[in-house]
Amino acid sequence: GIQVEQSPPDLILQEGANSTLRCNFSDSVNNLQWFHQNPWGQLINLFYIPSGTKQNGRLSATTVATERYSLLYISSSQTTDSGVYFCAAVNTDKLIFGTGTRLQVFP
Amino acid sequence: DAGVTQSPTHLIKTRGQQVTLRCSPKSGHDTVSWYQQALGQGPQFIFQYYEEEERQRGNFPDRFSGHQFPNYSSELNVNALLLGDSALYLCASSPLSESYEQYFGPGTRLTVT
């Protein structure tokens, strides 16, 4: 089956810094989603991005489907950005999750 | 517009017992998927329901079963609980199509002692 890998596994930033999270997938996928999981476990939808680039405020994402990777950019990070970021590839209607990137933002 | 809801929020059970978790999908969604998230890992797909039938299933034993009702809500049942079943159980809903994104509920945290 499809494998989804995320890097880095952990990221520690000071408030105001920028960061790039990467998601690699092993085979062609029909779609890709990025989520932020808050400390209470809620998965919050960030982007639904099968290809191309999307932006939402300080966050943006780019998926290059032909090269099987996606990037999530966080600019001017804030403490509220802390949590775990997951990418998930859509395969036959089910989501295959990566292992996540744990982000900690300190003031 | 109500999002995906799940109940209960937390649950503590003893080994060998049975548990039922519940999920109501987002308005307009007819497909419900269940995921198990162990501590420190990404969610793992359990199964998906559409039109009251199990449409596809992940690599989980038969102790895990489900049901979908005519109003699209769903239940996840786990029999003969093991300590390893302790996890966050997440429900996701979407229209039936890979062209639509899935939305998740807040989850049910199950602890088996």
PDB file of N, CA and C in Angstrom, chain A residues 30-31 33 35 37 39-43 45-48 86 90-100 102, chain B residues 33 35 37 40-45 48 55-56 88 90 96-107 109:
ATOM      1  N   ASN A  30      -4.868  10.255  -5.205  1.00  0.00           N
ATOM      2  CA  ASN A  30      -5.936  11.035  -5.828  1.00  0.00           C
ATOM      3  C   ASN A  30      -6.082  12.408  -5.196  1.00  0.00           C
ATOM      4  N   ASN A  31      -5.713  12.481  -3.933  1.00  0.00           N
ATOM      5  CA  ASN A  31      -5.802  13.758  -3.253  1.00  0.00           C
ATOM      6  C   ASN A  31      -4.927  13.758  -2.019  1.00  0.00           C
ATOM      7  N   GLN A  33      -4.464  15.794   1.959  1.00  0.00           N
ATOM      8  CA  GLN A  33      -4.949  16.751   2.948  1.00  0.00           C
ATOM      9  C   GLN A  33      -3.870  17.010   3.992  1.00  0.00           C
ATOM     10  N   PHE A  35      -3.523  18.437   8.015  1.00  0.00           N
ATOM     11  CA  PHE A  35      -4.286  18.664   9.242  1.00  0.00           C
ATOM     12  C   PHE A  35      -3.363  19.188  10.339  1.00  0.00           C
ATOM     13  N   GLN A  37      -3.366  18.855  14.443  1.00  0.00           N
ATOM     14  CA  GLN A  37      -4.013  18.222  15.581  1.00  0.00           C
ATOM     15  C   GLN A  37      -3.685  19.010  16.836  1.00  0.00           C
ATOM     16  N   PRO A  39      -3.857  20.045  21.000  1.00  0.00           N
ATOM     17  CA  PRO A  39      -3.539  19.225  22.187  1.00  0.00           C
ATOM     18  C   PRO A  39      -4.698  18.364  22.682  1.00  0.00           C
ATOM     19  N   TRP A  40      -5.906  18.672  22.313  1.00  0.00           N
ATOM     20  CA  TRP A  40      -7.069  17.883  22.743  1.00  0.00           C
ATOM     21  C   TRP A  40      -7.402  16.769  21.745  1.00  0.00           C
ATOM     22  N   GLY A  41      -6.629  16.670  20.676  1.00  0.00           N
ATOM     23  CA  GLY A  41      -6.822  15.585  19.725  1.00  0.00           C
ATOM     24  C   GLY A  41      -7.655  15.918  18.502  1.00  0.00           C
ATOM     25  N   GLN A  42      -8.236  17.079  18.459  1.00  0.00           N
ATOM     26  CA  GLN A  42      -9.061  17.457  17.308  1.00  0.00           C
ATOM     27  C   GLN A  42      -8.200  17.672  16.070  1.00  0.00           C
ATOM     28  N   LEU A  43      -8.570  17.022  14.977  1.00  0.00           N
ATOM     29  CA  LEU A  43      -7.910  17.223  13.696  1.00  0.00           C
ATOM     30  C   LEU A  43      -8.609  18.363  12.964  1.00  0.00           C
ATOM     31  N   ASN A  45      -8.843  20.736   9.678  1.00  0.00           N
ATOM     32  CA  ASN A  45      -8.472  20.769   8.254  1.00  0.00           C
ATOM     33  C   ASN A  45      -7.713  22.038   7.921  1.00  0.00           C
ATOM     34  N   LEU A  46      -6.564  21.869   7.294  1.00  0.00           N
ATOM     35  CA  LEU A  46      -5.784  23.024   6.857  1.00  0.00           C
ATOM     36  C   LEU A  46      -5.923  23.216   5.349  1.00  0.00           C
ATOM     37  N   PHE A  47      -5.567  22.187   4.606  1.00  0.00           N
ATOM     38  CA  PHE A  47      -5.605  22.254   3.157  1.00  0.00           C
ATOM     39  C   PHE A  47      -6.052  20.921   2.561  1.00  0.00           C
ATOM     40  N   TYR A  48      -6.770  21.066   1.458  1.00  0.00           N
ATOM     41  CA  TYR A  48      -7.136  19.943   0.607  1.00  0.00           C
ATOM     42  C   TYR A  48      -6.497  20.274  -0.732  1.00  0.00           C
ATOM     43  N   PHE A  86      -0.224  16.731  10.404  1.00  0.00           N
ATOM     44  CA  PHE A  86      -0.291  15.483   9.633  1.00  0.00           C
ATOM     45  C   PHE A  86      -0.623  15.791   8.181  1.00  0.00           C
ATOM     46  N   VAL A  90      -5.038  10.464   0.009  1.00  0.00           N
ATOM     47  CA  VAL A  90      -6.324   9.829  -0.238  1.00  0.00           C
ATOM     48  C   VAL A  90      -6.122   8.695  -1.223  1.00  0.00           C
ATOM     49  N   ASN A  91      -6.467   7.495  -0.773  1.00  0.00           N
ATOM     50  CA  ASN A  91      -6.348   6.316  -1.619  1.00  0.00           C
ATOM     51  C   ASN A  91      -7.624   5.498  -1.504  1.00  0.00           C
ATOM     52  N   THR A  92      -8.335   5.291  -2.589  1.00  0.00           N
ATOM     53  CA  THR A  92      -9.630   4.589  -2.596  1.00  0.00           C
ATOM     54  C   THR A  92     -10.526   5.079  -1.459  1.00  0.00           C
ATOM     55  N   ASP A  93     -10.640   6.393  -1.352  1.00  0.00           N
ATOM     56  CA  ASP A  93     -11.541   7.050  -0.408  1.00  0.00           C
ATOM     57  C   ASP A  93     -11.103   7.014   1.043  1.00  0.00           C
ATOM     58  N   LYS A  94     -10.016   6.352   1.357  1.00  0.00           N
ATOM     59  CA  LYS A  94      -9.560   6.374   2.735  1.00  0.00           C
ATOM     60  C   LYS A  94      -8.272   7.187   2.835  1.00  0.00           C
ATOM     61  N   LEU A  95      -8.057   7.740   4.024  1.00  0.00           N
ATOM     62  CA  LEU A  95      -6.876   8.552   4.260  1.00  0.00           C
ATOM     63  C   LEU A  95      -5.749   7.694   4.823  1.00  0.00           C
ATOM     64  N   ILE A  96      -4.577   7.822   4.231  1.00  0.00           N
ATOM     65  CA  ILE A  96      -3.363   7.179   4.739  1.00  0.00           C
ATOM     66  C   ILE A  96      -2.515   8.288   5.344  1.00  0.00           C
ATOM     67  N   PHE A  97      -2.341   8.235   6.667  1.00  0.00           N
ATOM     68  CA  PHE A  97      -1.647   9.305   7.373  1.00  0.00           C
ATOM     69  C   PHE A  97      -0.158   9.046   7.472  1.00  0.00           C
ATOM     70  N   GLY A  98       0.593  10.149   7.483  1.00  0.00           N
ATOM     71  CA  GLY A  98       1.990  10.076   7.850  1.00  0.00           C
ATOM     72  C   GLY A  98       2.124  10.032   9.363  1.00  0.00           C
ATOM     73  N   THR A  99       3.363  10.023   9.838  1.00  0.00           N
ATOM     74  CA  THR A  99       3.613   9.918  11.279  1.00  0.00           C
ATOM     75  C   THR A  99       3.613  11.277  11.965  1.00  0.00           C
ATOM     76  N   GLY A 100       3.482  12.339  11.182  1.00  0.00           N
ATOM     77  CA  GLY A 100       3.323  13.656  11.763  1.00  0.00           C
ATOM     78  C   GLY A 100       4.610  14.400  12.041  1.00  0.00           C
ATOM     79  N   ARG A 102       5.795  17.133  14.933  1.00  0.00           N
ATOM     80  CA  ARG A 102       5.413  17.808  16.179  1.00  0.00           C
ATOM     81  C   ARG A 102       6.098  19.163  16.222  1.00  0.00           C
TER      82      ARG A 102
ATOM     83  N   SER B  33     -16.227   7.341   8.062  1.00  0.00           N
ATOM     84  CA  SER B  33     -15.037   6.499   8.225  1.00  0.00           C
ATOM     85  C   SER B  33     -14.575   6.572   9.666  1.00  0.00           C
ATOM     86  N   TYR B  35     -11.297   5.840  12.389  1.00  0.00           N
ATOM     87  CA  TYR B  35      -9.844   5.728  12.489  1.00  0.00           C
ATOM     88  C   TYR B  35      -9.464   5.510  13.946  1.00  0.00           C
ATOM     89  N   GLN B  37      -6.249   6.078  16.561  1.00  0.00           N
ATOM     90  CA  GLN B  37      -4.962   6.750  16.720  1.00  0.00           C
ATOM     91  C   GLN B  37      -4.332   6.363  18.054  1.00  0.00           C
ATOM     92  N   GLY B  40       1.112   8.880  19.971  1.00  0.00           N
ATOM     93  CA  GLY B  40       2.340   9.164  19.252  1.00  0.00           C
ATOM     94  C   GLY B  40       2.352   8.714  17.806  1.00  0.00           C
ATOM     95  N   GLN B  41       1.214   8.239  17.304  1.00  0.00           N
ATOM     96  CA  GLN B  41       1.156   7.754  15.921  1.00  0.00           C
ATOM     97  C   GLN B  41       0.099   8.506  15.130  1.00  0.00           C
ATOM     98  N   GLY B  42       0.116   8.307  13.831  1.00  0.00           N
ATOM     99  CA  GLY B  42      -0.925   8.858  12.980  1.00  0.00           C
ATOM    100  C   GLY B  42      -2.159   7.978  13.007  1.00  0.00           C
ATOM    101  N   PRO B  43      -3.312   8.526  12.700  1.00  0.00           N
ATOM    102  CA  PRO B  43      -4.540   7.716  12.662  1.00  0.00           C
ATOM    103  C   PRO B  43      -4.440   6.581  11.642  1.00  0.00           C
ATOM    104  N   GLN B  44      -5.052   5.435  12.010  1.00  0.00           N
ATOM    105  CA  GLN B  44      -5.089   4.264  11.131  1.00  0.00           C
ATOM    106  C   GLN B  44      -6.546   3.976  10.754  1.00  0.00           C
ATOM    107  N   PHE B  45      -6.779   3.731   9.476  1.00  0.00           N
ATOM    108  CA  PHE B  45      -8.119   3.496   8.965  1.00  0.00           C
ATOM    109  C   PHE B  45      -8.666   2.168   9.467  1.00  0.00           C
ATOM    110  N   GLN B  48     -15.070   1.964   6.612  1.00  0.00           N
ATOM    111  CA  GLN B  48     -15.885   3.052   6.062  1.00  0.00           C
ATOM    112  C   GLN B  48     -17.289   2.541   5.775  1.00  0.00           C
ATOM    113  N   ARG B  55     -18.125  -0.416   3.398  1.00  0.00           N
ATOM    114  CA  ARG B  55     -17.678  -0.266   2.010  1.00  0.00           C
ATOM    115  C   ARG B  55     -16.234  -0.753   1.836  1.00  0.00           C
ATOM    116  N   GLN B  56     -15.410  -0.509   2.823  1.00  0.00           N
ATOM    117  CA  GLN B  56     -14.051  -1.009   2.809  1.00  0.00           C
ATOM    118  C   GLN B  56     -13.534  -1.053   4.234  1.00  0.00           C
ATOM    119  N   LEU B  88      -7.231   6.916  20.780  1.00  0.00           N
ATOM    120  CA  LEU B  88      -8.207   7.934  20.403  1.00  0.00           C
ATOM    121  C   LEU B  88      -8.919   7.421  19.151  1.00  0.00           C
ATOM    122  N   LEU B  90     -11.347   8.230  16.107  1.00  0.00           N
ATOM    123  CA  LEU B  90     -11.784   9.386  15.346  1.00  0.00           C
ATOM    124  C   LEU B  90     -12.764   8.969  14.263  1.00  0.00           C
ATOM    125  N   LEU B  96     -19.528  10.825  -0.707  1.00  0.00           N
ATOM    126  CA  LEU B  96     -18.838   9.672  -1.270  1.00  0.00           C
ATOM    127  C   LEU B  96     -18.133  10.078  -2.544  1.00  0.00           C
ATOM    128  N   SER B  97     -16.886  10.452  -2.409  1.00  0.00           N
ATOM    129  CA  SER B  97     -16.077  10.755  -3.576  1.00  0.00           C
ATOM    130  C   SER B  97     -14.687  11.145  -3.104  1.00  0.00           C
ATOM    131  N   GLU B  98     -13.692  10.744  -3.834  1.00  0.00           N
ATOM    132  CA  GLU B  98     -12.334  11.137  -3.481  1.00  0.00           C
ATOM    133  C   GLU B  98     -12.099  12.608  -3.754  1.00  0.00           C
ATOM    134  N   SER B  99     -13.060  13.241  -4.396  1.00  0.00           N
ATOM    135  CA  SER B  99     -12.900  14.656  -4.713  1.00  0.00           C
ATOM    136  C   SER B  99     -13.307  15.561  -3.569  1.00  0.00           C
ATOM    137  N   TYR B 100     -13.744  14.969  -2.474  1.00  0.00           N
ATOM    138  CA  TYR B 100     -14.188  15.769  -1.339  1.00  0.00           C
ATOM    139  C   TYR B 100     -13.295  15.509  -0.139  1.00  0.00           C
ATOM    140  N   GLU B 101     -13.019  16.556   0.614  1.00  0.00           N
ATOM    141  CA  GLU B 101     -12.177  16.378   1.791  1.00  0.00           C
ATOM    142  C   GLU B 101     -12.992  15.795   2.926  1.00  0.00           C
ATOM    143  N   GLN B 102     -12.276  15.083   3.811  1.00  0.00           N
ATOM    144  CA  GLN B 102     -12.894  14.481   4.975  1.00  0.00           C
ATOM    145  C   GLN B 102     -12.748  15.416   6.173  1.00  0.00           C
ATOM    146  N   TYR B 103     -13.785  15.446   6.997  1.00  0.00           N
ATOM    147  CA  TYR B 103     -13.796  16.263   8.209  1.00  0.00           C
ATOM    148  C   TYR B 103     -13.925  15.348   9.409  1.00  0.00           C
ATOM    149  N   PHE B 104     -13.174  15.675  10.457  1.00  0.00           N
ATOM    150  CA  PHE B 104     -13.106  14.812  11.628  1.00  0.00           C
ATOM    151  C   PHE B 104     -13.864  15.369  12.820  1.00  0.00           C
ATOM    152  N   GLY B 105     -14.381  14.451  13.617  1.00  0.00           N
ATOM    153  CA  GLY B 105     -14.959  14.805  14.901  1.00  0.00           C
ATOM    154  C   GLY B 105     -13.877  14.962  15.944  1.00  0.00           C
ATOM    155  N   PRO B 106     -14.258  15.325  17.175  1.00  0.00           N
ATOM    156  CA  PRO B 106     -13.283  15.565  18.242  1.00  0.00           C
ATOM    157  C   PRO B 106     -12.676  14.295  18.824  1.00  0.00           C
ATOM    158  N   GLY B 107     -13.262  13.146  18.498  1.00  0.00           N
ATOM    159  CA  GLY B 107     -12.701  11.881  18.955  1.00  0.00           C
ATOM    160  C   GLY B 107     -13.258  11.408  20.284  1.00  0.00           C
ATOM    161  N   ARG B 109     -11.736   9.210  23.490  1.00  0.00           N
ATOM    162  CA  ARG B 109     -10.521   8.622  24.061  1.00  0.00           C
ATOM    163  C   ARG B 109     -10.905   7.427  24.902  1.00  0.00           C
TER     164      ARG B 109
END
